[in-house]
Amino acid sequence: MAAFSFRASLCCAFASAALILPLAAQAEWTKREELHARRDHAMVYDAANQRVLLLGGTFWENVYGTHRSLWERRAGGEWTFVQSTPEMPEPSAAWDVARGELFAISDRHGTSSALWRWSGGSWISITEPLELMSAAGAELVYHPPTSETLLFVQQLSPPSVAVLAWNGSAFVRRSSGSGPAWGDWKLVYDAPLQRLLAIGAPFGGLLLETWRYSGNTWQPIATTNTPPARHWAAIAFDPSWSTPLVACGFDQRGTNVFALDDAWRLQGTLWLPAGALGAANARGHASAAGDLPNGELVLFGGSGLTAFGPQPFGDTWTKVGSSWNQIDIGRALDDRTIGATAYDPARRRTLAITWKANVTTTWEHDGQRWTAFPNATSPSYDSPAVYDPRTGDIVLVDGGGTTWLWDGVRWTLGASGLPSSTNRALAWDGARVLLVEGGTISGGSPTSIWFWDGPTRTWTPGSAGQIPPGGFEPQLAYDERRGVVALFYENSFGGPTAHYEWNGASWSTSSARYPGRRRFAAGYHPARGRLVIAGGETWNPLTSRSTDTNNAYEFDGAGWRQINFLPWPGSGFFLGGQLVATPEDRLVWLGAQDRGFHSQLENHALGTANGAEIETFGSACGGASGTPRFLYPSWQRPWLGEVLSLRAANLPASATLVTLFYGLRRDAWGSIALPLDLGPAGLPGCELLVALDAVQTLPANQGSASWAVTVPNVPQLLGAEVFEQLAAFDPTANPGGAVLSDGLALRVGRR
């Protein structure tokens, strides 16, 4: 077969495509949706799709903004992002079983309510009825006997309660008159007793109250063993008991406010205890919904009270009977100060150390979720950290000069004796870990430069000639593609600013300039092979005010250019964040919006529109020299118009030639399904992983092979995929006398 032509094969495969993809493909920030801690959200059960829905809410009071997202959870699963929503602070919601629609009203305790309905597509605004114009409170509920969604509206002047029903085009009044006094109420339908209840307490009340709606009037129900009054409780129908349930809330009867952790169920007219979440999990402003077919109640979020201020929760609980189970502590590191971060490429884990209420905690992210290590004694959170490839540890130096090592399970003491400082940075320089001590805020020389020897766990001071120019608050980032370490300092006053580069022996000043700033983040994008800076602020001494630099820049080795980004969510948001690599070979900005006692972690990933991708897949079969495998640096990608250089290792030592298979598919080769077991051909444990659309012979030497291909600069190839696999002759490996590598998947992109 003729030698493989990258241009011919891919162009032929995509010549018939009518779609001509755009030439420009810039780096773009995308917000990674995570279910943040929240309060005053709404939860309902969607029986048609057998899922619990969660929407809206605020992080901490409306002044801190709202969550504009809809989430779903199916029994035994995790919360999954569904779509963005309109702004919905403090919503109430109901799932209309008859119509298959979700109804929601925002700001249920305010005068700026908005009504919406949703059936899986766009959110549709509903004209507000006149009753809402002077409302003091509003709640939605589905009423099975009449197959209607009802809107409960409390009014203060004159005191009255109006009930409206959705007729398919508008909410129309069904009744109006006396009812529950102004307070915090939730509506719940008690299916076994076929009654619609309002459960809650008037503001200033001493006991929980229950009212029943008969279709045109409200009547109070006399209950026994009634729990104390509480506000902002989670109230829902509990399918495990088949009764209405009240969980947690705030006790506001005295001069002090207490968060409650208990739960109660209403059996007819008798209130009975229904377990507790535990004192540490006491909260108000949570929401709950019954997962009816699975017989469990699901509760999420809320906020508690601590000596350090309000405590937002982002955890999920399920309840069967009186047994409460915390099944998820929350996927976002909300209300925590983010300190040290580092990426471990060997284990494909992103590390973060956080601080909250005088407690530091170590976390790891595997590309899907954060996992806490509460039993690992964590060093100071406000410390630099970096991965050391020679030992496989993450190296951290705390403010006291102590070096700590993280192996994925625990922190151990590495060394001590460095000067005390919080003005330092760490980086890998291709051969060792480098530490730079910053100078004074006026730009004095660094106090020292040190090199870490991981195997011997010792620091060695650098020579005077190795000390870089002076500056304050250094940041280091290793540019793997160019083999240099970039050093950035704060420039509080803005203006064109240069960075410095370390080549392993000496420092040089870059001729390129970027807009100076302070409190920014610097990092290296492994897939794009670019240095990146993001966020920060500048300071004006004349006005004594700061200005946010809500932008990001990347450096390709020649110059800086501004890159696309999401609109930053407000003043002070992108201050003091971290740029860190992830298991998906992306660069992620991690940071928390400063909200007094509270913070909300935001996760923005820097990717590329029409981005190039490269990854291995499948399994290999080896011989005496090991298992053949592809090797490539993280920055190597099949970019249009650029050279892609690859290498294979662990080939048979005697091999002088290897065969490279190219295919446009990895699931089938003609009518043959892939992967194909080659055991019957005398190659036990070996599989053909790619279609044999083209073959190329490559020279090999001493167990390795290298090759390069120039990706044609043809826009029609954007998004095209090609798959590779290596085979080598090895008479001692198996009866068939050959070994095969794993597969390599390539997707063509444009920088």
XYZ file of C-alpha atoms in Angstrom:
751
model
C 0.000 0.000 0.000
C 1.253 3.478 -0.774
C 2.705 5.532 2.018
C 0.063 7.429 3.981
C -0.749 10.996 2.924
C -2.325 12.971 5.746
C -3.661 15.572 3.315
C -5.078 13.075 0.802
C -6.769 10.794 3.304
C -8.435 13.481 5.394
C -9.330 15.730 2.475
C -10.996 12.847 0.672
C -12.891 11.892 3.762
C -14.260 15.421 4.271
C -14.431 16.802 0.712
C -18.129 15.972 0.453
C -18.993 17.966 3.563
C -20.947 21.079 2.674
C -20.063 22.758 5.954
C -16.999 24.983 5.754
C -15.866 25.584 9.309
C -14.691 29.082 10.302
C -11.043 29.958 9.954
C -10.757 31.734 13.288
C -10.694 29.670 16.457
C -9.716 31.624 19.504
C -9.179 30.579 23.068
C -12.416 30.890 25.003
C -13.385 30.750 28.656
C -16.304 28.468 29.479
C -17.936 28.394 32.890
C -18.121 24.937 34.359
C -21.509 24.538 35.917
C -21.374 23.217 39.456
C -24.177 22.909 41.977
C -23.103 25.630 44.363
C -24.162 25.941 47.958
C -27.369 27.924 48.063
C -30.413 28.857 50.094
C -34.021 29.789 49.349
C -34.123 27.619 46.237
C -37.047 25.492 45.083
C -37.338 21.713 44.617
C -40.131 19.689 43.007
C -40.651 16.137 41.799
C -41.238 15.552 38.081
C -43.209 12.304 38.021
C -43.249 12.025 34.226
C -39.431 11.902 34.044
C -38.886 10.440 37.537
C -36.502 13.110 38.715
C -36.177 15.765 41.383
C -35.702 19.277 39.965
C -33.861 22.085 41.752
C -33.806 25.694 40.619
C -32.937 29.240 41.598
C -32.017 30.478 45.029
C -29.379 32.817 46.363
C -25.927 32.352 47.810
C -26.568 34.526 50.833
C -29.425 37.012 50.719
C -30.385 38.658 47.465
C -27.619 41.267 47.744
C -25.110 38.531 46.877
C -26.763 37.517 43.624
C -28.819 34.576 42.482
C -28.204 31.183 40.927
C -29.618 30.980 37.416
C -29.601 27.255 36.810
C -31.877 24.203 36.744
C -30.623 20.833 38.007
C -32.011 17.308 38.074
C -31.355 14.261 40.236
C -32.583 10.766 39.538
C -32.734 8.135 42.264
C -29.272 7.017 43.362
C -27.571 9.442 40.980
C -25.862 12.802 41.160
C -27.141 16.265 40.406
C -26.867 17.083 36.699
C -27.040 20.510 35.116
C -30.095 20.865 32.855
C -30.014 24.444 31.600
C -29.745 28.081 32.584
C -32.825 29.855 33.922
C -34.063 33.416 34.328
C -33.061 35.156 37.531
C -35.038 33.550 40.359
C -34.222 34.736 43.861
C -36.170 32.895 46.570
C -38.469 30.989 44.189
C -41.447 28.718 44.770
C -42.195 26.036 42.186
C -44.728 23.352 41.309
C -44.728 20.562 38.743
C -48.054 20.444 36.895
C -48.608 16.717 36.398
C -51.562 17.186 34.047
C -49.779 19.634 31.741
C -46.219 18.345 32.106
C -44.920 21.812 32.942
C -42.878 23.422 35.677
C -44.288 26.631 37.148
C -42.070 28.972 39.148
C -42.457 32.296 40.866
C -39.393 34.253 41.955
C -39.002 36.461 45.005
C -41.882 34.786 46.801
C -41.530 37.047 49.849
C -41.066 40.312 47.955
C -42.858 42.734 45.706
C -40.809 42.087 42.567
C -42.169 38.639 41.773
C -42.004 37.130 38.301
C -43.936 34.094 37.023
C -42.518 31.519 34.613
C -43.411 28.172 33.079
C -41.141 25.602 31.451
C -41.716 22.320 29.645
C -38.184 21.455 28.584
C -37.320 24.261 26.170
C -37.278 27.990 26.695
C -38.682 29.630 29.798
C -41.959 31.419 29.105
C -42.853 34.517 31.081
C -46.389 34.653 32.503
C -48.275 37.906 32.902
C -48.511 38.633 36.599
C -52.011 38.808 38.080
C -53.034 41.969 39.883
C -52.978 40.153 43.215
C -49.179 39.956 43.051
C -48.766 43.713 42.815
C -49.275 44.122 46.570
C -48.277 40.640 47.708
C -46.376 39.957 50.933
C -45.817 36.323 50.040
C -46.607 33.818 47.298
C -46.419 30.018 46.921
C -47.139 27.542 44.138
C -48.549 24.037 44.542
C -50.080 21.370 42.311
C -53.601 20.301 43.347
C -54.331 16.718 42.162
C -58.118 16.705 42.817
C -58.646 19.512 40.301
C -55.511 18.812 38.178
C -54.508 22.452 38.542
C -51.517 24.492 39.609
C -52.567 26.929 42.331
C -50.975 30.222 43.336
C -51.316 31.218 47.003
C -50.947 34.988 47.542
C -50.760 36.736 50.922
C -51.670 40.400 51.095
C -51.210 42.791 54.023
C -53.616 45.602 53.218
C -56.219 44.497 53.880
C -54.988 41.200 55.424
C -56.230 38.421 53.155
C -55.242 35.305 51.254
C -56.062 34.881 47.568
C -55.892 31.574 45.705
C -55.528 31.636 41.917
C -55.583 28.731 39.441
C -53.829 28.318 36.097
C -56.406 27.975 33.301
C -53.941 27.363 30.481
C -53.239 30.991 29.681
C -53.370 32.918 32.968
C -53.749 32.653 36.724
C -57.352 33.523 37.654
C -58.791 34.038 41.122
C -60.581 31.129 42.772
C -61.061 32.537 46.234
C -60.083 35.394 48.525
C -60.591 35.887 52.230
C -59.072 35.307 55.629
C -56.412 32.677 56.180
C -52.953 32.186 57.638
C -51.487 35.382 59.081
C -48.499 36.980 57.452
C -45.447 34.783 57.963
C -43.405 32.033 56.360
C -45.634 29.319 54.862
C -45.171 26.385 52.504
C -47.928 24.510 50.680
C -47.995 20.728 50.572
C -50.628 18.265 49.351
C -51.316 15.432 51.810
C -52.286 12.713 49.333
C -53.527 9.959 51.720
C -55.957 12.384 53.388
C -56.622 14.346 50.173
C -56.052 17.739 51.738
C -54.095 20.833 50.730
C -52.174 22.262 53.690
C -50.335 25.458 54.491
C -47.675 24.740 57.133
C -45.548 27.386 58.784
C -45.754 30.122 61.365
C -46.754 33.771 61.449
C -43.892 36.099 62.223
C -43.713 36.252 66.022
C -45.647 32.983 66.461
C -44.687 30.465 69.165
C -45.874 27.191 67.613
C -46.012 25.691 64.158
C -49.435 26.180 62.559
C -51.328 24.100 60.016
C -54.191 25.344 57.802
C -56.371 23.442 55.343
C -57.803 24.776 52.091
C -61.303 23.497 51.332
C -61.647 24.947 47.839
C -62.825 28.417 48.786
C -61.877 28.976 52.442
C -58.998 28.320 54.834
C -59.518 26.674 58.246
C -56.898 26.130 60.970
C -56.261 22.545 62.079
C -55.809 21.882 65.794
C -52.737 19.651 66.159
C -51.170 17.920 69.151
C -47.518 17.536 70.128
C -46.948 20.595 67.951
C -43.270 21.532 67.391
C -42.015 25.016 68.244
C -42.491 27.690 65.618
C -39.771 27.917 63.006
C -39.172 29.923 59.899
C -37.404 29.067 56.641
C -37.940 25.322 57.159
C -37.891 22.693 54.409
C -41.453 21.396 53.999
C -42.520 18.648 51.591
C -44.523 15.442 51.306
C -42.422 12.546 52.638
C -43.144 9.367 50.628
C -41.398 7.136 53.182
C -44.029 8.008 55.805
C -46.746 9.170 53.370
C -47.121 12.320 55.477
C -46.180 15.983 55.249
C -42.773 16.670 56.788
C -41.064 19.736 58.263
C -37.249 19.726 58.526
C -34.877 22.179 60.205
C -35.497 25.946 60.072
C -34.633 28.903 62.286
C -36.075 29.369 65.768
C -36.651 33.115 66.048
C -38.877 33.209 69.149
C -36.372 34.992 71.411
C -33.762 37.671 71.047
C -31.332 35.157 69.544
C -31.802 33.073 66.421
C -31.039 29.342 66.510
C -30.636 26.944 63.616
C -32.568 23.683 64.060
C -31.617 20.195 62.927
C -34.786 18.219 63.754
C -37.608 16.953 61.548
C -41.314 16.350 62.228
C -44.091 14.578 60.337
C -47.806 15.248 60.546
C -49.847 12.060 61.000
C -53.420 13.315 60.774
C -53.441 15.905 63.550
C -50.504 14.470 65.516
C -46.961 15.725 65.069
C -44.311 13.004 65.482
C -40.480 13.248 65.483
C -38.876 12.191 62.180
C -35.164 12.090 62.963
C -32.513 14.798 62.791
C -29.552 15.819 60.654
C -27.294 16.405 63.667
C -26.305 19.610 65.408
C -23.420 20.294 63.028
C -25.874 20.285 60.141
C -28.552 22.510 61.674
C -29.842 24.945 59.083
C -32.634 27.018 57.658
C -33.534 28.038 54.107
C -33.110 24.461 52.789
C -35.542 22.865 50.341
C -36.827 19.330 49.955
C -38.923 17.200 47.606
C -40.270 13.670 47.770
C -38.937 11.133 45.278
C -42.211 9.222 45.217
C -41.426 5.950 43.334
C -38.244 5.440 45.383
C -39.905 6.233 48.701
C -37.348 8.798 49.855
C -37.167 12.479 50.649
C -34.346 14.533 49.108
C -33.081 17.686 50.882
C -30.477 20.112 49.571
C -28.587 23.157 50.788
C -29.656 25.914 53.131
C -27.580 27.917 55.580
C -26.530 27.516 59.206
C -25.119 29.824 61.851
C -21.552 29.747 63.225
C -19.264 31.987 65.234
C -17.662 33.013 61.933
C -20.950 34.065 60.392
C -23.618 32.336 58.319
C -22.693 28.915 56.975
C -24.006 28.068 53.485
C -24.535 24.389 52.702
C -24.123 22.616 49.369
C -24.826 19.081 50.561
C -27.524 16.571 49.630
C -29.446 14.398 52.102
C -31.879 11.561 51.579
C -34.324 10.313 54.195
C -36.200 7.040 54.515
C -38.284 6.827 57.670
C -36.343 8.583 60.441
C -32.939 7.816 58.923
C -31.159 10.816 57.370
C -28.151 10.127 55.126
C -25.749 12.750 53.812
C -24.913 11.419 50.358
C -22.970 14.348 48.863
C -21.021 17.093 50.615
C -21.228 19.290 47.534
C -19.155 19.462 44.359
C -18.059 23.072 44.755
C -15.686 24.425 47.379
C -18.098 27.170 48.335
C -17.487 29.478 51.272
C -13.818 28.487 51.397
C -10.721 30.521 50.674
C -8.722 28.857 47.904
C -5.022 28.700 48.678
C -2.424 26.340 47.255
C -3.208 24.600 43.956
C -1.162 22.214 41.823
C -1.698 19.567 39.161
C -0.369 16.002 39.424
C -0.144 14.718 35.805
C 0.881 11.207 36.842
C -2.256 10.659 38.926
C -4.324 13.111 36.848
C -5.533 14.984 39.903
C -5.823 18.700 40.646
C -4.968 19.612 44.247
C -6.385 22.525 46.234
C -5.987 23.547 49.865
C -8.780 25.640 51.360
C -9.349 27.590 54.545
C -12.608 27.941 56.416
C -13.342 28.771 60.065
C -9.655 28.322 61.017
C -9.554 24.864 59.424
C -7.428 23.982 56.375
C -8.556 21.099 54.179
C -6.887 19.284 51.306
C -9.003 18.485 48.227
C -8.449 16.683 44.920
C -10.403 16.929 41.673
C -10.460 13.977 39.262
C -12.126 15.818 36.394
C -15.614 15.168 37.773
C -15.790 16.147 41.417
C -13.864 17.424 44.409
C -12.962 14.932 47.132
C -11.937 16.128 50.598
C -9.221 14.546 52.738
C -10.470 15.654 56.170
C -8.135 13.324 58.056
C -5.012 14.558 56.277
C -3.260 17.200 58.363
C -3.042 20.039 55.860
C -0.275 22.656 55.826
C -0.969 26.370 55.561
C -3.393 27.076 52.739
C -1.715 30.327 51.647
C 1.372 28.634 50.228
C 2.793 27.879 46.770
C 2.808 24.275 45.532
C 4.093 22.438 42.455
C 4.411 18.862 41.170
C 7.887 17.281 41.204
C 8.102 14.659 38.379
C 11.250 13.120 39.828
C 9.540 11.890 42.995
C 5.861 12.027 42.045
C 5.101 14.323 45.006
C 3.481 17.721 45.155
C 5.908 20.067 46.921
C 4.539 22.861 49.134
C 6.464 25.450 51.131
C 4.510 27.132 53.930
C 4.989 30.606 55.374
C 7.281 29.306 58.088
C 9.744 27.857 55.576
C 8.721 24.220 56.084
C 8.518 21.972 53.023
C 5.623 19.493 52.785
C 5.094 16.614 50.354
C 1.717 15.260 49.158
C 1.596 11.718 47.771
C -2.138 11.587 47.047
C -3.051 10.283 50.497
C -1.219 12.307 53.139
C 1.137 15.200 53.772
C 4.596 14.407 55.126
C 7.371 16.682 56.310
C 9.982 17.133 53.584
C 12.446 19.625 55.015
C 12.732 22.768 57.097
C 15.085 25.708 57.338
C 13.953 28.054 54.578
C 13.321 31.659 55.621
C 9.829 32.562 56.806
C 7.924 34.330 54.041
C 4.556 34.531 52.307
C 6.158 36.257 49.331
C 7.447 33.318 47.294
C 6.633 31.140 44.287
C 7.461 27.619 43.076
C 7.820 26.054 39.624
C 9.288 23.024 37.908
C 11.991 24.143 35.454
C 12.359 20.928 33.470
C 15.039 19.487 35.745
C 14.206 20.537 39.304
C 11.858 22.585 41.464
C 12.714 26.285 41.603
C 11.769 28.678 44.436
C 11.929 32.472 44.135
C 11.595 34.757 47.155
C 10.012 38.118 46.350
C 11.303 41.446 47.509
C 9.602 44.455 49.030
C 6.473 46.060 47.664
C 8.637 48.866 46.277
C 10.429 46.353 44.065
C 13.533 45.375 45.992
C 15.673 42.404 45.059
C 14.495 38.903 45.986
C 16.027 37.696 49.215
C 17.049 34.389 47.706
C 16.598 31.745 45.049
C 16.588 28.033 45.908
C 16.585 24.664 44.109
C 14.869 21.564 45.493
C 16.386 18.113 45.122
C 13.438 15.774 45.589
C 15.296 12.477 45.993
C 17.467 13.852 48.846
C 14.827 16.276 50.178
C 17.223 19.187 50.379
C 17.175 22.830 49.303
C 20.277 24.403 47.765
C 20.604 28.192 47.530
C 21.327 29.606 44.098
C 24.316 31.759 43.314
C 24.203 35.525 43.151
C 24.203 35.341 39.352
C 21.083 33.211 39.401
C 18.956 35.706 41.331
C 16.349 37.337 39.052
C 15.522 41.065 38.962
C 13.575 42.312 41.970
C 9.839 42.511 42.401
C 6.926 41.911 44.752
C 4.596 38.900 44.978
C 6.267 36.658 42.398
C 4.385 34.123 40.312
C 6.079 31.364 38.320
C 4.815 29.253 35.416
C 6.761 26.622 33.484
C 6.376 26.914 29.694
C 6.865 23.274 28.727
C 6.793 23.926 24.986
C 9.613 26.457 25.138
C 11.436 24.936 28.122
C 11.555 28.123 30.201
C 10.102 29.336 33.504
C 8.234 32.647 33.332
C 8.430 34.995 36.333
C 5.741 37.623 36.901
C 5.613 40.374 39.511
C 2.826 42.652 40.627
C 2.568 46.022 38.913
C -0.062 47.829 40.954
C -0.147 50.906 38.751
C -0.696 49.110 35.445
C 1.017 50.026 32.213
C 3.121 47.842 29.883
C 4.913 45.212 31.936
C 7.598 42.681 31.084
C 8.049 39.212 32.521
C 11.343 37.386 33.038
C 12.376 33.953 31.774
C 14.654 31.308 33.292
C 16.308 28.847 30.877
C 17.756 26.627 33.586
C 20.931 28.654 34.009
C 20.157 32.380 33.818
C 17.385 34.966 33.605
C 16.455 37.202 30.684
C 13.891 39.956 30.253
C 11.140 39.345 27.706
C 10.770 42.011 25.023
C 6.980 41.486 24.993
C 4.689 43.504 27.266
C 1.326 42.827 28.884
C -0.969 45.218 30.814
C 0.387 45.286 34.362
C -1.781 44.445 37.384
C -1.768 43.039 40.893
C -3.624 40.154 42.569
C -3.804 38.308 39.243
C -3.324 34.653 38.323
C -0.626 33.227 36.049
C -0.359 29.746 34.576
C 0.464 27.574 31.578
C -2.122 26.036 29.264
C -0.858 22.490 28.589
C -2.906 21.847 25.450
C -2.337 25.230 23.793
C 1.291 25.527 24.875
C 0.796 29.137 25.984
C 1.407 31.200 29.113
C -1.771 32.826 30.480
C -2.499 35.658 32.925
C -6.038 36.466 34.104
C -7.910 38.879 36.332
C -6.470 41.199 38.936
C -6.699 44.953 39.481
C -4.738 48.194 39.205
C -4.373 50.874 41.869
C -4.673 54.632 41.418
C -2.788 56.437 44.220
C -4.394 59.775 43.305
C -7.930 58.522 43.935
C -6.972 55.718 46.357
C -9.203 53.404 44.362
C -8.641 50.168 42.492
C -9.948 49.188 39.069
C -10.606 45.568 38.139
C -8.652 44.211 35.158
C -11.377 41.839 34.095
C -9.544 40.268 31.164
C -7.042 37.564 30.245
C -3.960 37.418 27.995
C -1.875 34.606 26.530
C 1.761 34.527 25.385
C 2.897 32.369 22.450
C 6.617 33.038 22.864
C 6.589 36.155 20.702
C 3.879 38.443 22.033
C 0.869 38.820 24.321
C -2.680 39.006 23.008
C -6.020 39.345 24.760
C -8.144 36.223 24.570
C -11.872 35.770 24.672
C -13.473 35.429 28.066
C -16.874 35.255 29.680
C -18.184 38.516 31.095
C -16.732 38.583 34.581
C -19.547 38.399 37.160
C -18.823 41.662 38.934
C -16.409 43.850 40.802
C -13.723 42.049 42.770
C -14.611 38.678 41.328
C -11.327 37.817 39.647
C -8.980 38.854 42.426
C -6.582 36.400 43.988
C -7.706 33.417 41.920
C -5.581 30.496 40.790
C -4.811 29.127 37.328
C -4.204 25.380 37.457
C -4.170 22.516 34.954
C -6.786 19.757 35.036
C -7.054 16.081 34.013
C -8.587 17.215 30.701
C -5.379 19.126 29.808
C -7.162 22.436 30.231
C -6.275 25.472 32.242
C -8.892 26.289 34.859
C -9.370 29.463 36.847
C -10.409 28.722 40.411
C -11.429 31.520 42.677
C -14.090 32.709 45.051
C -16.140 35.858 44.806
C -15.483 37.839 47.948
C -18.766 38.330 49.788
C -17.791 39.280 53.303
C -17.986 36.091 55.329
C -19.012 34.149 52.237
C -17.425 33.050 49.000
C -18.661 31.171 45.989
C -16.144 29.101 44.093
C -16.218 29.710 40.362
C -14.681 27.319 37.881
C -13.880 28.662 34.400
C -12.028 26.469 31.906
C -9.899 27.951 29.126
C -10.396 25.846 26.036
C -10.283 26.468 22.317
C -13.080 26.770 19.826
C -12.357 24.076 17.212
C -9.679 22.848 19.613
C -7.183 20.124 18.761
C -7.308 16.981 20.857
C -5.013 14.011 21.406
C -5.506 10.999 23.667
C -4.644 7.323 23.913
C -7.285 4.606 24.000
C -7.580 0.840 24.129
C -4.950 -1.580 25.399
C -1.612 -2.749 24.092
C 0.168 -6.111 24.046
C 3.912 -6.269 24.638
C 6.934 -8.465 24.722
C 10.294 -8.652 26.464
C 10.934 -4.933 25.932
C 7.661 -3.920 27.519
C 4.372 -2.659 26.133
C 4.663 -0.335 23.116
C 3.100 3.050 23.792
C 2.794 6.505 22.284
C 4.642 9.412 23.899
C 3.987 13.104 23.351
C 4.320 16.273 25.430
C 1.098 17.806 26.688
C 1.374 20.766 24.301
C 1.589 18.618 21.162
C -1.698 18.772 19.263
C -2.720 18.388 15.601
C -3.100 22.117 14.874
C -3.771 23.262 11.310
C -0.597 24.344 9.543
C 1.712 23.094 12.282
C 4.034 20.134 12.706
C 2.896 17.297 14.957
C 5.832 15.340 16.413
C 5.210 11.964 18.052
C 7.301 9.157 19.488
C 6.791 5.506 20.362
C 8.654 3.738 23.173
C 9.080 0.187 24.526
C 9.417 -1.279 21.027
C 11.346 -4.531 20.565
C 15.042 -3.762 20.866
C 15.792 -5.720 17.698
C 13.196 -3.893 15.574
C 14.567 -1.621 12.854
C 11.184 -0.955 11.259
C 7.676 -0.548 12.689
C 4.312 -0.263 10.981
C 1.947 2.605 11.715
C -1.744 2.036 10.976
C -4.011 5.016 10.214
C -7.778 4.843 10.289
C -10.685 7.227 10.058
C -12.710 5.096 12.473
C -12.058 3.176 15.660
C -15.434 1.459 16.030
C -15.464 -0.439 12.732
C -13.323 -1.368 9.724
C -15.781 -1.923 6.948
C -18.114 -4.646 8.247
C -15.681 -5.691 11.000
C -16.401 -4.337 14.473
C -13.496 -2.839 16.399
C -11.638 -3.546 18.575
C -10.877 -6.900 16.938
C -9.419 -9.731 19.024
C -6.225 -10.974 17.317
C -5.877 -14.050 19.519
C -7.026 -16.412 16.735
C -4.213 -15.000 14.571
C -1.611 -16.063 17.124
C -1.513 -12.756 18.995
C -3.162 -13.486 22.352
C -4.064 -10.343 24.308
C -3.637 -8.156 21.227
C -6.372 -6.115 19.556
C -6.692 -4.206 16.321
C -7.968 -0.805 17.440
C -8.175 1.247 14.210
C -9.445 0.767 10.678
C -6.633 -0.018 8.209
C -7.270 2.899 5.868
C -3.555 3.613 5.366
C -0.219 2.170 6.469
C 3.188 3.778 6.913
C 6.557 2.139 7.626
C 8.794 3.963 10.107
C 12.428 3.391 11.106
C 13.066 2.275 14.685
C 16.225 2.370 16.742
C 16.973 0.925 20.183
C 13.350 0.413 21.095
C 11.915 3.741 19.970
C 10.618 5.466 16.860
C 9.947 9.115 16.085
C 8.034 10.754 13.268
C 6.455 14.069 12.341
C 3.684 15.175 10.025
C 2.650 18.655 8.942
C -1.074 19.107 9.293
C -2.320 20.840 6.133
C -3.634 24.355 6.713
C -6.988 23.488 5.140
C -10.018 24.806 7.055
C -12.189 21.878 5.919
C -10.064 19.638 8.134
C -11.157 21.371 11.345
C -12.739 18.748 13.569
C -11.517 15.837 11.440
C -10.448 12.758 13.384
C -7.800 10.156 12.625
C -6.708 7.162 14.715
C -3.299 5.493 14.890
C -1.804 2.223 16.130
C 1.716 0.778 15.945
C 2.777 -2.809 15.221
C 6.294 -4.263 15.436
C 7.814 -7.661 14.647
C 8.838 -9.547 17.822
C 9.361 -13.312 17.279
C 9.649 -14.041 21.003
C 6.464 -12.271 22.110
C 3.832 -14.769 20.908
C 3.156 -17.358 18.160
C 2.231 -14.594 15.745
C 5.535 -12.834 16.330
C 4.263 -9.268 16.785
C 3.372 -6.666 19.411
C 0.869 -3.809 19.137
C 0.579 -0.474 20.873
C -2.474 1.185 22.319
C -4.437 3.542 20.063
C -3.949 7.268 19.560
C -6.922 9.480 18.734
C -6.268 12.822 17.004
C -8.753 15.620 16.360
C -7.615 18.455 14.108
C -7.985 21.968 15.515
C -6.837 25.526 15.019
C -5.124 27.762 17.574
